[in-house]
CSV table of C-alpha atoms and ligand atoms in Angstrom, one decimal:
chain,number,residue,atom,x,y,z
A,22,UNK,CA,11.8,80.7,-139.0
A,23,UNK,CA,9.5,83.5,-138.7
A,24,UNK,CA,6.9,81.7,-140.7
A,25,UNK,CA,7.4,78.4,-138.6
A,26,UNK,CA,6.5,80.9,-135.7
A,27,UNK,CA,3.4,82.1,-137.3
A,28,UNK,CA,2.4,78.8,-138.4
A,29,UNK,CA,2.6,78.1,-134.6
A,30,UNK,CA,0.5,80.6,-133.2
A,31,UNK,CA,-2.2,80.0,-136.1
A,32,UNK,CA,-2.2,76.4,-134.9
A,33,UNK,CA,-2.3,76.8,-131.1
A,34,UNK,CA,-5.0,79.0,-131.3
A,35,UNK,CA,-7.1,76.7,-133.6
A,36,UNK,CA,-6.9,74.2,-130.6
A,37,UNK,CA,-7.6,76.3,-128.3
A,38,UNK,CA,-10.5,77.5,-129.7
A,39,UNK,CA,-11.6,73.8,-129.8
A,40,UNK,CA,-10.7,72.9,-126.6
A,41,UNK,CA,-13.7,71.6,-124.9
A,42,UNK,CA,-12.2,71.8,-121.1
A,43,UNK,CA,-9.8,73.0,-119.0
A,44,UNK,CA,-7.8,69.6,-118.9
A,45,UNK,CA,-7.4,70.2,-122.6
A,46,UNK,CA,-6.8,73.9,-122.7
A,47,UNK,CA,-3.7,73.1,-120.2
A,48,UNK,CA,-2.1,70.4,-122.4
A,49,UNK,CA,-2.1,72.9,-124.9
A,50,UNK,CA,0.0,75.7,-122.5
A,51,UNK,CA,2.5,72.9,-121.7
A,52,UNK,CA,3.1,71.6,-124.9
A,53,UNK,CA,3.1,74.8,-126.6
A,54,UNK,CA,4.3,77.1,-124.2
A,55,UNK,CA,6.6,74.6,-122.2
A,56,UNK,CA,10.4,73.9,-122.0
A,57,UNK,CA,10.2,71.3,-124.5
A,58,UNK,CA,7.8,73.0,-126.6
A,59,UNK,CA,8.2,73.6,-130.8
A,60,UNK,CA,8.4,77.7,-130.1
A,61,UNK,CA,11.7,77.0,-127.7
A,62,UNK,CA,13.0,74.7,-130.2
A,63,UNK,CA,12.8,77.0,-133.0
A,64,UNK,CA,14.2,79.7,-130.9
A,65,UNK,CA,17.0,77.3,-130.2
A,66,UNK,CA,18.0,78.1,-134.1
A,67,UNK,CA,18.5,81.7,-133.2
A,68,UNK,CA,22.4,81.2,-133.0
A,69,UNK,CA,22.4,80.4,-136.9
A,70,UNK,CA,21.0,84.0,-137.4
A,71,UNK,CA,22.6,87.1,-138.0
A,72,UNK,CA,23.1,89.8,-135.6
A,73,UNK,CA,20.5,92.0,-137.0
A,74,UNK,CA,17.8,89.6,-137.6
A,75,UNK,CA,18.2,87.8,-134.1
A,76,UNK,CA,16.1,91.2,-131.8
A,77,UNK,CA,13.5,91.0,-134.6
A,78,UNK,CA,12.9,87.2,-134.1
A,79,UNK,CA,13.1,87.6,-130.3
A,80,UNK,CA,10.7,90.3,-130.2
A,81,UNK,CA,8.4,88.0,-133.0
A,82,UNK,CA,8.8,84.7,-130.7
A,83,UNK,CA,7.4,86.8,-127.6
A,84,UNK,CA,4.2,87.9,-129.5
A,85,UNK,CA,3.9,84.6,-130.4
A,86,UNK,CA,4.6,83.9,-126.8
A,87,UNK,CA,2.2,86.7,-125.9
A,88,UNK,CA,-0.8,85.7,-128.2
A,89,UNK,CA,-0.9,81.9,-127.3
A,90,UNK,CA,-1.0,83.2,-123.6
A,91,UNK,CA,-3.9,85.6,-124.0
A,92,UNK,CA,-5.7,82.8,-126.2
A,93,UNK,CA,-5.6,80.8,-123.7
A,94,UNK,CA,-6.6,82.4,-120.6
A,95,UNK,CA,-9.8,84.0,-122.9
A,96,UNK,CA,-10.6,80.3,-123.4
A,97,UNK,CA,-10.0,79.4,-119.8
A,98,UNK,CA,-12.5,82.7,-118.6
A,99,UNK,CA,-15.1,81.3,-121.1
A,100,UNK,CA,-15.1,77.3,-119.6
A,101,UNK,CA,-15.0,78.5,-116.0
A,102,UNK,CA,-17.9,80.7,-116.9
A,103,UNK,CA,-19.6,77.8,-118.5
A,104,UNK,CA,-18.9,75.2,-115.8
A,105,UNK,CA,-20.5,78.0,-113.5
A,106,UNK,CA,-23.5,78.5,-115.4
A,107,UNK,CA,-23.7,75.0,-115.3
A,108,UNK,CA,-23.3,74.2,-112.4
A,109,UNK,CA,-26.4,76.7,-111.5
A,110,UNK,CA,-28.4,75.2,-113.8
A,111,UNK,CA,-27.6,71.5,-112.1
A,112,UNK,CA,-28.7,72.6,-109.0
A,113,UNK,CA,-31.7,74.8,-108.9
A,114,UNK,CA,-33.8,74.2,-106.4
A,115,UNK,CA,-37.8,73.9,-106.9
A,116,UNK,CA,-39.4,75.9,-103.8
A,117,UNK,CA,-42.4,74.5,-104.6
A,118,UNK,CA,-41.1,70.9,-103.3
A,119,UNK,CA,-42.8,70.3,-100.2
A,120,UNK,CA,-40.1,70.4,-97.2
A,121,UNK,CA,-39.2,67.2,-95.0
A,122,UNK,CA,-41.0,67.3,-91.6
A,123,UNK,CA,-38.7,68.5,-88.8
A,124,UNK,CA,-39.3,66.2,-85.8
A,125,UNK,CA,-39.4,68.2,-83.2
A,126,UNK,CA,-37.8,67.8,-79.5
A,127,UNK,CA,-39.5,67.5,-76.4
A,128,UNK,CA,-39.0,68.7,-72.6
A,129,UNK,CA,-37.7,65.4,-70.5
A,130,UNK,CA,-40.5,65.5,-67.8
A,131,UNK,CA,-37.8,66.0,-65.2
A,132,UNK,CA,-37.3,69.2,-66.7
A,133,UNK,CA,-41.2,70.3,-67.4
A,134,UNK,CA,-41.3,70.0,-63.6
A,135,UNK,CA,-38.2,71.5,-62.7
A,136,UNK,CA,-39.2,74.8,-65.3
A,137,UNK,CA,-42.8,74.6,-63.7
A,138,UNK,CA,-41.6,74.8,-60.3
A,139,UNK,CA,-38.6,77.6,-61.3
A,140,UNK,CA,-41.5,79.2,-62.9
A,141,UNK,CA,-43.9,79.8,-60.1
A,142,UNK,CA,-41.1,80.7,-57.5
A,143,UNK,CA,-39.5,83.1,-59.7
A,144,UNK,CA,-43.1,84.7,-60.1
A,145,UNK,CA,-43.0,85.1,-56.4
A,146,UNK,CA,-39.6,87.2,-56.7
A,147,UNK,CA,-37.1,83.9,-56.5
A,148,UNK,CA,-33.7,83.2,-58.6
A,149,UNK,CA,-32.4,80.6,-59.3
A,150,UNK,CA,-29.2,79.8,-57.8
A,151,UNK,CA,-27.1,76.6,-58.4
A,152,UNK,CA,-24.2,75.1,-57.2
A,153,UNK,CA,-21.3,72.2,-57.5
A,154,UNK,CA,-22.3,68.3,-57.7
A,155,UNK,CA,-19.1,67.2,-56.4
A,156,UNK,CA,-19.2,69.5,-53.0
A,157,UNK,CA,-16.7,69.9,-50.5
A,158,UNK,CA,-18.3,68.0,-47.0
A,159,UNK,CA,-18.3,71.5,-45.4
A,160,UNK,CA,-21.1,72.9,-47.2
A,161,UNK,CA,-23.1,69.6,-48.0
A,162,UNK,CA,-23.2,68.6,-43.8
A,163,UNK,CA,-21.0,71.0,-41.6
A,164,UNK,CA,-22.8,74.4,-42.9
A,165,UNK,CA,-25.8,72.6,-42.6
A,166,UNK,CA,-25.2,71.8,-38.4
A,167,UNK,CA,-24.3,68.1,-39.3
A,168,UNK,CA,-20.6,67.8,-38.0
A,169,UNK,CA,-18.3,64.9,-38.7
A,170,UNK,CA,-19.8,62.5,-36.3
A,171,UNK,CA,-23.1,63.4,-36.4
A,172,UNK,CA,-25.5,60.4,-36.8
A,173,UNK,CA,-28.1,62.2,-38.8
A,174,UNK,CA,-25.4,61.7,-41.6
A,175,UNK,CA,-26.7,58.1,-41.8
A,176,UNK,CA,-29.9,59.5,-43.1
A,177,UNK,CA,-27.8,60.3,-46.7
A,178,UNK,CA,-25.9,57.6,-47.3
A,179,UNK,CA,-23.0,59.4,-49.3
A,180,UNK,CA,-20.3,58.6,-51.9
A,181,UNK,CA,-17.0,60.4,-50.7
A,182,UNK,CA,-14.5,61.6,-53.2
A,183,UNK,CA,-11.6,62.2,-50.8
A,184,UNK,CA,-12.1,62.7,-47.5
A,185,UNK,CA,-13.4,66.2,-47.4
A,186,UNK,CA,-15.1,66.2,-50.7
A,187,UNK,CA,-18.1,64.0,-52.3
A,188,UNK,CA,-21.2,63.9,-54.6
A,189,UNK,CA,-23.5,65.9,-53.1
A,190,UNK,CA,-26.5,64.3,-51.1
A,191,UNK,CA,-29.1,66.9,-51.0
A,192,UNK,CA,-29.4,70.6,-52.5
A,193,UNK,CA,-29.0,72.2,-49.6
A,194,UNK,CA,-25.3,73.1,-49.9
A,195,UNK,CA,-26.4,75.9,-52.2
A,196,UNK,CA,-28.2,77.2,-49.2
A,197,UNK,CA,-25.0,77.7,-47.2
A,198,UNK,CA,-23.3,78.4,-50.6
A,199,UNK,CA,-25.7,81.3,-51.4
A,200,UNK,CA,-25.6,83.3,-47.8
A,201,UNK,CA,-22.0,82.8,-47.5
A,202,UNK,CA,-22.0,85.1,-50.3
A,203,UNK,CA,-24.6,87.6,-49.0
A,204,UNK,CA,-22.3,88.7,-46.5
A,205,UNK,CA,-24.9,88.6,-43.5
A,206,UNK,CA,-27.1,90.8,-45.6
A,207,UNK,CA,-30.8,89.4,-46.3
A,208,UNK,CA,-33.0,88.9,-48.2
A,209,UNK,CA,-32.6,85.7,-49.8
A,210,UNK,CA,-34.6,83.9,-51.5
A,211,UNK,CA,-33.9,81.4,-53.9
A,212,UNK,CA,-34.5,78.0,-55.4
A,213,UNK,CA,-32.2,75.9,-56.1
A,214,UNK,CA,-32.7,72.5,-58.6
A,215,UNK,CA,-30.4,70.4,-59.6
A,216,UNK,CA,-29.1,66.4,-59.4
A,217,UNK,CA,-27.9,64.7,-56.0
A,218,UNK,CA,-26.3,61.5,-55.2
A,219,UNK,CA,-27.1,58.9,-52.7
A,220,UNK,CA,-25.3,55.4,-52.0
A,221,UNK,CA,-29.0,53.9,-52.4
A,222,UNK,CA,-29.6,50.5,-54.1
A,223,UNK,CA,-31.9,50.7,-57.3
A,224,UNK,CA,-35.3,49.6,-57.5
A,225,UNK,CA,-38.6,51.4,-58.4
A,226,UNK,CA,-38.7,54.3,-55.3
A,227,UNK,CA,-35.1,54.7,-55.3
A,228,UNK,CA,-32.1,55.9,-57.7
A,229,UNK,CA,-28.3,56.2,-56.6
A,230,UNK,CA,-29.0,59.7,-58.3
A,231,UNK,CA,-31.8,61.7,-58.8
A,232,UNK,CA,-32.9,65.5,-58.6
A,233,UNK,CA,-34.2,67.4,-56.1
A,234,UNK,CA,-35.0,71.5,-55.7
A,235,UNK,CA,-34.5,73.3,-52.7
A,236,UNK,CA,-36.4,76.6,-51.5
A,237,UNK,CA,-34.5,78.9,-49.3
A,238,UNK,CA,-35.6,82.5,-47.7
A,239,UNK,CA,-34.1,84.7,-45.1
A,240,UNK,CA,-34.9,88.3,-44.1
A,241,UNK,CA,-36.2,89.6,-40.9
A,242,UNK,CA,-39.6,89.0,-39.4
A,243,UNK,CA,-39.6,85.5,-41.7
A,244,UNK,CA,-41.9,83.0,-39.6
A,245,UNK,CA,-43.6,79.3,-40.0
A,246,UNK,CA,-46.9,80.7,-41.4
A,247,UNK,CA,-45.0,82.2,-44.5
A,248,UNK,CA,-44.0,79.0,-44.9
A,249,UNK,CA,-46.7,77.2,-44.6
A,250,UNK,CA,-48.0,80.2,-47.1
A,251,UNK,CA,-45.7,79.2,-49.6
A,252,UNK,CA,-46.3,75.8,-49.5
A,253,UNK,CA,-49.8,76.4,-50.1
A,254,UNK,CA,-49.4,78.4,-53.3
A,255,UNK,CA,-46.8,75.7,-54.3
A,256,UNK,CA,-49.1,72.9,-54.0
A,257,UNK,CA,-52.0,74.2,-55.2
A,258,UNK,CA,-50.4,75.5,-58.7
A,259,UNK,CA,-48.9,72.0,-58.9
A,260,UNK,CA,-51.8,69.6,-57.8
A,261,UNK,CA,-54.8,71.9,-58.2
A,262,UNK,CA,-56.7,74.5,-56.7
A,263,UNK,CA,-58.9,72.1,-54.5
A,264,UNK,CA,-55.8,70.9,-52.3
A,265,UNK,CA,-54.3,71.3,-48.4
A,266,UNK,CA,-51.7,70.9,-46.8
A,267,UNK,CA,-50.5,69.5,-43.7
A,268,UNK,CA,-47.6,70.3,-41.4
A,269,UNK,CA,-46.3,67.1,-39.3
A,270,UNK,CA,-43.3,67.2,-37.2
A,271,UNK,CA,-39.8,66.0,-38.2
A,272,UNK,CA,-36.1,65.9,-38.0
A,273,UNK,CA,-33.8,67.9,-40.1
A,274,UNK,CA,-30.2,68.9,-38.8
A,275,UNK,CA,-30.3,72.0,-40.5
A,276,UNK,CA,-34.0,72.8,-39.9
A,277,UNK,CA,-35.8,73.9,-36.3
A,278,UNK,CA,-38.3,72.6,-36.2
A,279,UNK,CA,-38.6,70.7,-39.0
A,280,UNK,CA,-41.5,69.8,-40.5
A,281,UNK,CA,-42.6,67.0,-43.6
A,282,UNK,CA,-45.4,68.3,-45.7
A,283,UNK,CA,-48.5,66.3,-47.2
A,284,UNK,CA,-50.5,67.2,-49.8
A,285,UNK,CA,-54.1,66.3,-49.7
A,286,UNK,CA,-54.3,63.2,-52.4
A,287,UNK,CA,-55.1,64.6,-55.9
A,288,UNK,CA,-57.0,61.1,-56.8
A,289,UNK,CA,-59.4,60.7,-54.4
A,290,UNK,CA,-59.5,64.2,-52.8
A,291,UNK,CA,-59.1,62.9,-49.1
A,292,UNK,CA,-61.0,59.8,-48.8
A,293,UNK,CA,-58.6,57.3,-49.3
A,294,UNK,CA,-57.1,55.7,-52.3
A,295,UNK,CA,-54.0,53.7,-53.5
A,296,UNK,CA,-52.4,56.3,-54.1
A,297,UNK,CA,-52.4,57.8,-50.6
A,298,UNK,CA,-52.2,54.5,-49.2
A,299,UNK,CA,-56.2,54.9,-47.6
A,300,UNK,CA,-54.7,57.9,-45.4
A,301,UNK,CA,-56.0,61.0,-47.7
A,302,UNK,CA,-52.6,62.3,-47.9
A,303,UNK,CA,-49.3,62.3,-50.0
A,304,UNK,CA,-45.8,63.1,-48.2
A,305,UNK,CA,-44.1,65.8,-50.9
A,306,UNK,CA,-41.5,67.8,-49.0
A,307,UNK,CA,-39.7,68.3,-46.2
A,308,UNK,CA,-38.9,71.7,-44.7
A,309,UNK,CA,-38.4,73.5,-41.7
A,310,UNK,CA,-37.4,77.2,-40.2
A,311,UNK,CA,-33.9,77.6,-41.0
A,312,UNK,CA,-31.4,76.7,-37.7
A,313,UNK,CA,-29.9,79.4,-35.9
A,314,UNK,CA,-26.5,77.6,-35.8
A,315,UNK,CA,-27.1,77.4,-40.1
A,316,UNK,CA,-27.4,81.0,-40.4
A,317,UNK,CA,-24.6,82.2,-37.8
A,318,UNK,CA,-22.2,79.7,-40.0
A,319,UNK,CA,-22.8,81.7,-42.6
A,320,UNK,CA,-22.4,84.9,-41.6
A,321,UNK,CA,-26.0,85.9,-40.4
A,322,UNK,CA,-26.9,87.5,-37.1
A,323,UNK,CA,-29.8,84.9,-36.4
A,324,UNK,CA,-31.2,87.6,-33.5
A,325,UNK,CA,-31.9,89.4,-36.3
A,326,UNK,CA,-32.5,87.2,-39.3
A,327,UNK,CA,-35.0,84.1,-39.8
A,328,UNK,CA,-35.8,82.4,-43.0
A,329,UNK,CA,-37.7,79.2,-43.6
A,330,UNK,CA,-35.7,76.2,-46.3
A,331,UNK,CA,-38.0,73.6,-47.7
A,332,UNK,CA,-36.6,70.6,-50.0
A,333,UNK,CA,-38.1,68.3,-52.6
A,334,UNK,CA,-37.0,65.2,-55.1
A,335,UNK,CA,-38.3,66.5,-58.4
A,336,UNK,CA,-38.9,62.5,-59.3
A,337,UNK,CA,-41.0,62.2,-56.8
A,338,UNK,CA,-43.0,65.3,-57.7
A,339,UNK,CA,-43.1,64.2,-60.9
A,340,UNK,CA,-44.0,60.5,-60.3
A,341,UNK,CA,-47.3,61.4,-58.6
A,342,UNK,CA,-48.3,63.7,-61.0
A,343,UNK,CA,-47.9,61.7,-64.0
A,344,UNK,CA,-48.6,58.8,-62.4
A,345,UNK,CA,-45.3,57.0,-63.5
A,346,UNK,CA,-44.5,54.0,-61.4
A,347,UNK,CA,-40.8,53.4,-61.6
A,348,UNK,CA,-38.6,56.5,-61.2
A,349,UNK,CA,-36.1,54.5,-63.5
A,350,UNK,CA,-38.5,55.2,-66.3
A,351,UNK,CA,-36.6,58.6,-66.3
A,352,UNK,CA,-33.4,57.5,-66.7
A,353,UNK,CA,-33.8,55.0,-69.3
A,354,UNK,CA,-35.0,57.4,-72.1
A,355,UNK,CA,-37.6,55.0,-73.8
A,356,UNK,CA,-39.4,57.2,-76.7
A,357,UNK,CA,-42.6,55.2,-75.9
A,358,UNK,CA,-42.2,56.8,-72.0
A,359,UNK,CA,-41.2,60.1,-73.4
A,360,UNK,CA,-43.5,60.4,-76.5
A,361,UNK,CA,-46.5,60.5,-73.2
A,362,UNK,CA,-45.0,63.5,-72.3
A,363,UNK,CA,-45.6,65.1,-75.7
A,364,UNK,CA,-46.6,68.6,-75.2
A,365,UNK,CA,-47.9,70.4,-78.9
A,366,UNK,CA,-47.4,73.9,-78.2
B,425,LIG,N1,-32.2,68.4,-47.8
B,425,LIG,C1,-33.3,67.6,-47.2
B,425,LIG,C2,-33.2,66.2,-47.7
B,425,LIG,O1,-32.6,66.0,-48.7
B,425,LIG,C3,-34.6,68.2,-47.5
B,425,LIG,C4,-34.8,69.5,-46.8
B,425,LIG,C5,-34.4,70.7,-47.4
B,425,LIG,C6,-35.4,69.6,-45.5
B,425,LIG,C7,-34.6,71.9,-46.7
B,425,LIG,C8,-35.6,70.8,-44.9
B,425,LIG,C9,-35.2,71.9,-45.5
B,425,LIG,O2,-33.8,65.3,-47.1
């Protein structure tokens, strides 16, 4: 019996010092080590033996037991460490390769406008401020002096949620947003971009939704000519140094008075050209000096406080100065449209 053992161990460890795997190396536990392997079968004999030889052959069988064990899981260390090593040497990587070109992104030109725009206000001591797309009808036409009935509400054709809430028509709900939450307390100023909705049919000039950016500022003392100020800088950083501006009188509920604002044409610098339809001038904004009844709605003393609000559609900004002809080019995200707008910086 003992020699059966030690013929056992001397065998199991000859395998496993061939084993060329760890798929082999574990048939070798089981059918050595397992239930059903030749050591419990010898040990099964143990009955036939005397009660002095019996601890002697237990304590043999366990280092038996022991030394198959210890074989093994050496051999196991050394594959592991081989399949590691190669492994490494499989996937080495040559830095001297040269790298796939990352394509890079580019700024919608929506977005290069909007940034341009932000830009220049915030240089002028603006934030931004934004607010909600679905809006409640308070702040997109009550706040703004437009009650239910109103029939300047025609103007924005709307699409109405429920009955006191719909897609917003303009920016100018962040207006009444913003000095709601000044508490009567100027200044203000901000600018305010973001998308709008409008119950419009779709065709070259128009878009069901679009962006637009709003300007808003109110502090004391705040008249027309810092307006008209503003508008000047605004224009000029956009269109180019060499440009005007004209005031002409308009309508806006919220506004009083309320004026649209032309931009001397950038093509033909005055004298007349398709672009400004022969008249020298290109309609860009409208604006106006902030209505009393706007600012007591929210919460300012309008003896005391003025401001001026001004309003543009960013695709319209955008068309003339790219001179893109159908504002559903921006929506349709055709690379050959986009890849014009490709800036290398
Ligand atoms: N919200 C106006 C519009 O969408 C534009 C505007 C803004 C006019 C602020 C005056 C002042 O038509």
């Amino acid at each position: 019996m003992q020699e059966r053992l030690k013929e056992l161990q001397t065998e199991a460890l000859e395998k496993v010092s061939q084993s060329a795997n760890l798929k082999e190396l574990n048939d070798i536990r089981v059918s050595y080590l397992g239930k059903k392997g030749p050591i419990t079968e010898v040990l099964k004999g143990m009955g036939k033996l005397s009660a002095e030889e019996r601890p002697m052959m237990g304590a043999l069988a366990n280092e038996v037991r022991d030394a198959i064990t210890s074989g093994i899981e050496e051999k196991q260390k050394h594959l592991e460490e081989a399949a590691v090593h190669e492994k490494l040497a499989a996937e080495t990587i040559d830095v001297t390769l040269p790298g796939r070109p990352v394509k890079t992104g580019n700024h919608h030109p929506l977005t290069r406008i909007i940034e341009e725009i932000e830009d220049l206000f915030i240089g002028m001591g603006y934030t931004v401020a934004e607010g909600p797309e679905v809006e409640k009808d308070y702040y997109n036409f009550e706040a703004l002096n437009l009650p239910k009935d109103h029939p300047a509400r025609d103007m924005q054709d709307s699409f109405y949620i429920t009955e006191e809430t719909l897609l917003r028509t303009q920016t100018s709900p962040v207006q009444a947003r913003t000095m709601e939450k000044h508490d009567g307390k100027g200044p203000v100023k901000i600018i305010c971009p973001g998308k709008v909705f409008r119950r419009d049919n779709d065709d070259a000039t128009h878009s069901h939704q679009f962006m637009q950016i709003e300007g808003l500022v109110v502090g004391e003392n705040i008249r027309m000519t810092d307006l008209k100020g503003t508008l000047e800088v605004f224009a000029k950083k956009l269109f180019g140094e060499d440009r005007e501006i004209r005031m002409r009188p308009s309508f806006f509920p919220f506004t009083e008075p309320s004026v649209e604002v032309d931009v001397s044409c950038f093509k033909c610098g005055g004298k007349g050209c398709n672009i400004c339809k022969k008249t020298g001038w290109i309609e860009i904004l409208g604006s106006g000096m902030v209505h009393p009844n706007v600012l007591e709605m929210s919460g300012f003393d309008s003896k005391k406080y003025s401001g001026f609000a001004f309003g543009m559609g960013v695709e319209r900004i955008a068309m003339l100065k790219y001179g893109v002809e159908d504002i559903r080019h921006f929506y349709t995200n055709d690379v050959r449209f986009l890849n014009n707008f490709q800036v290398h910086e």
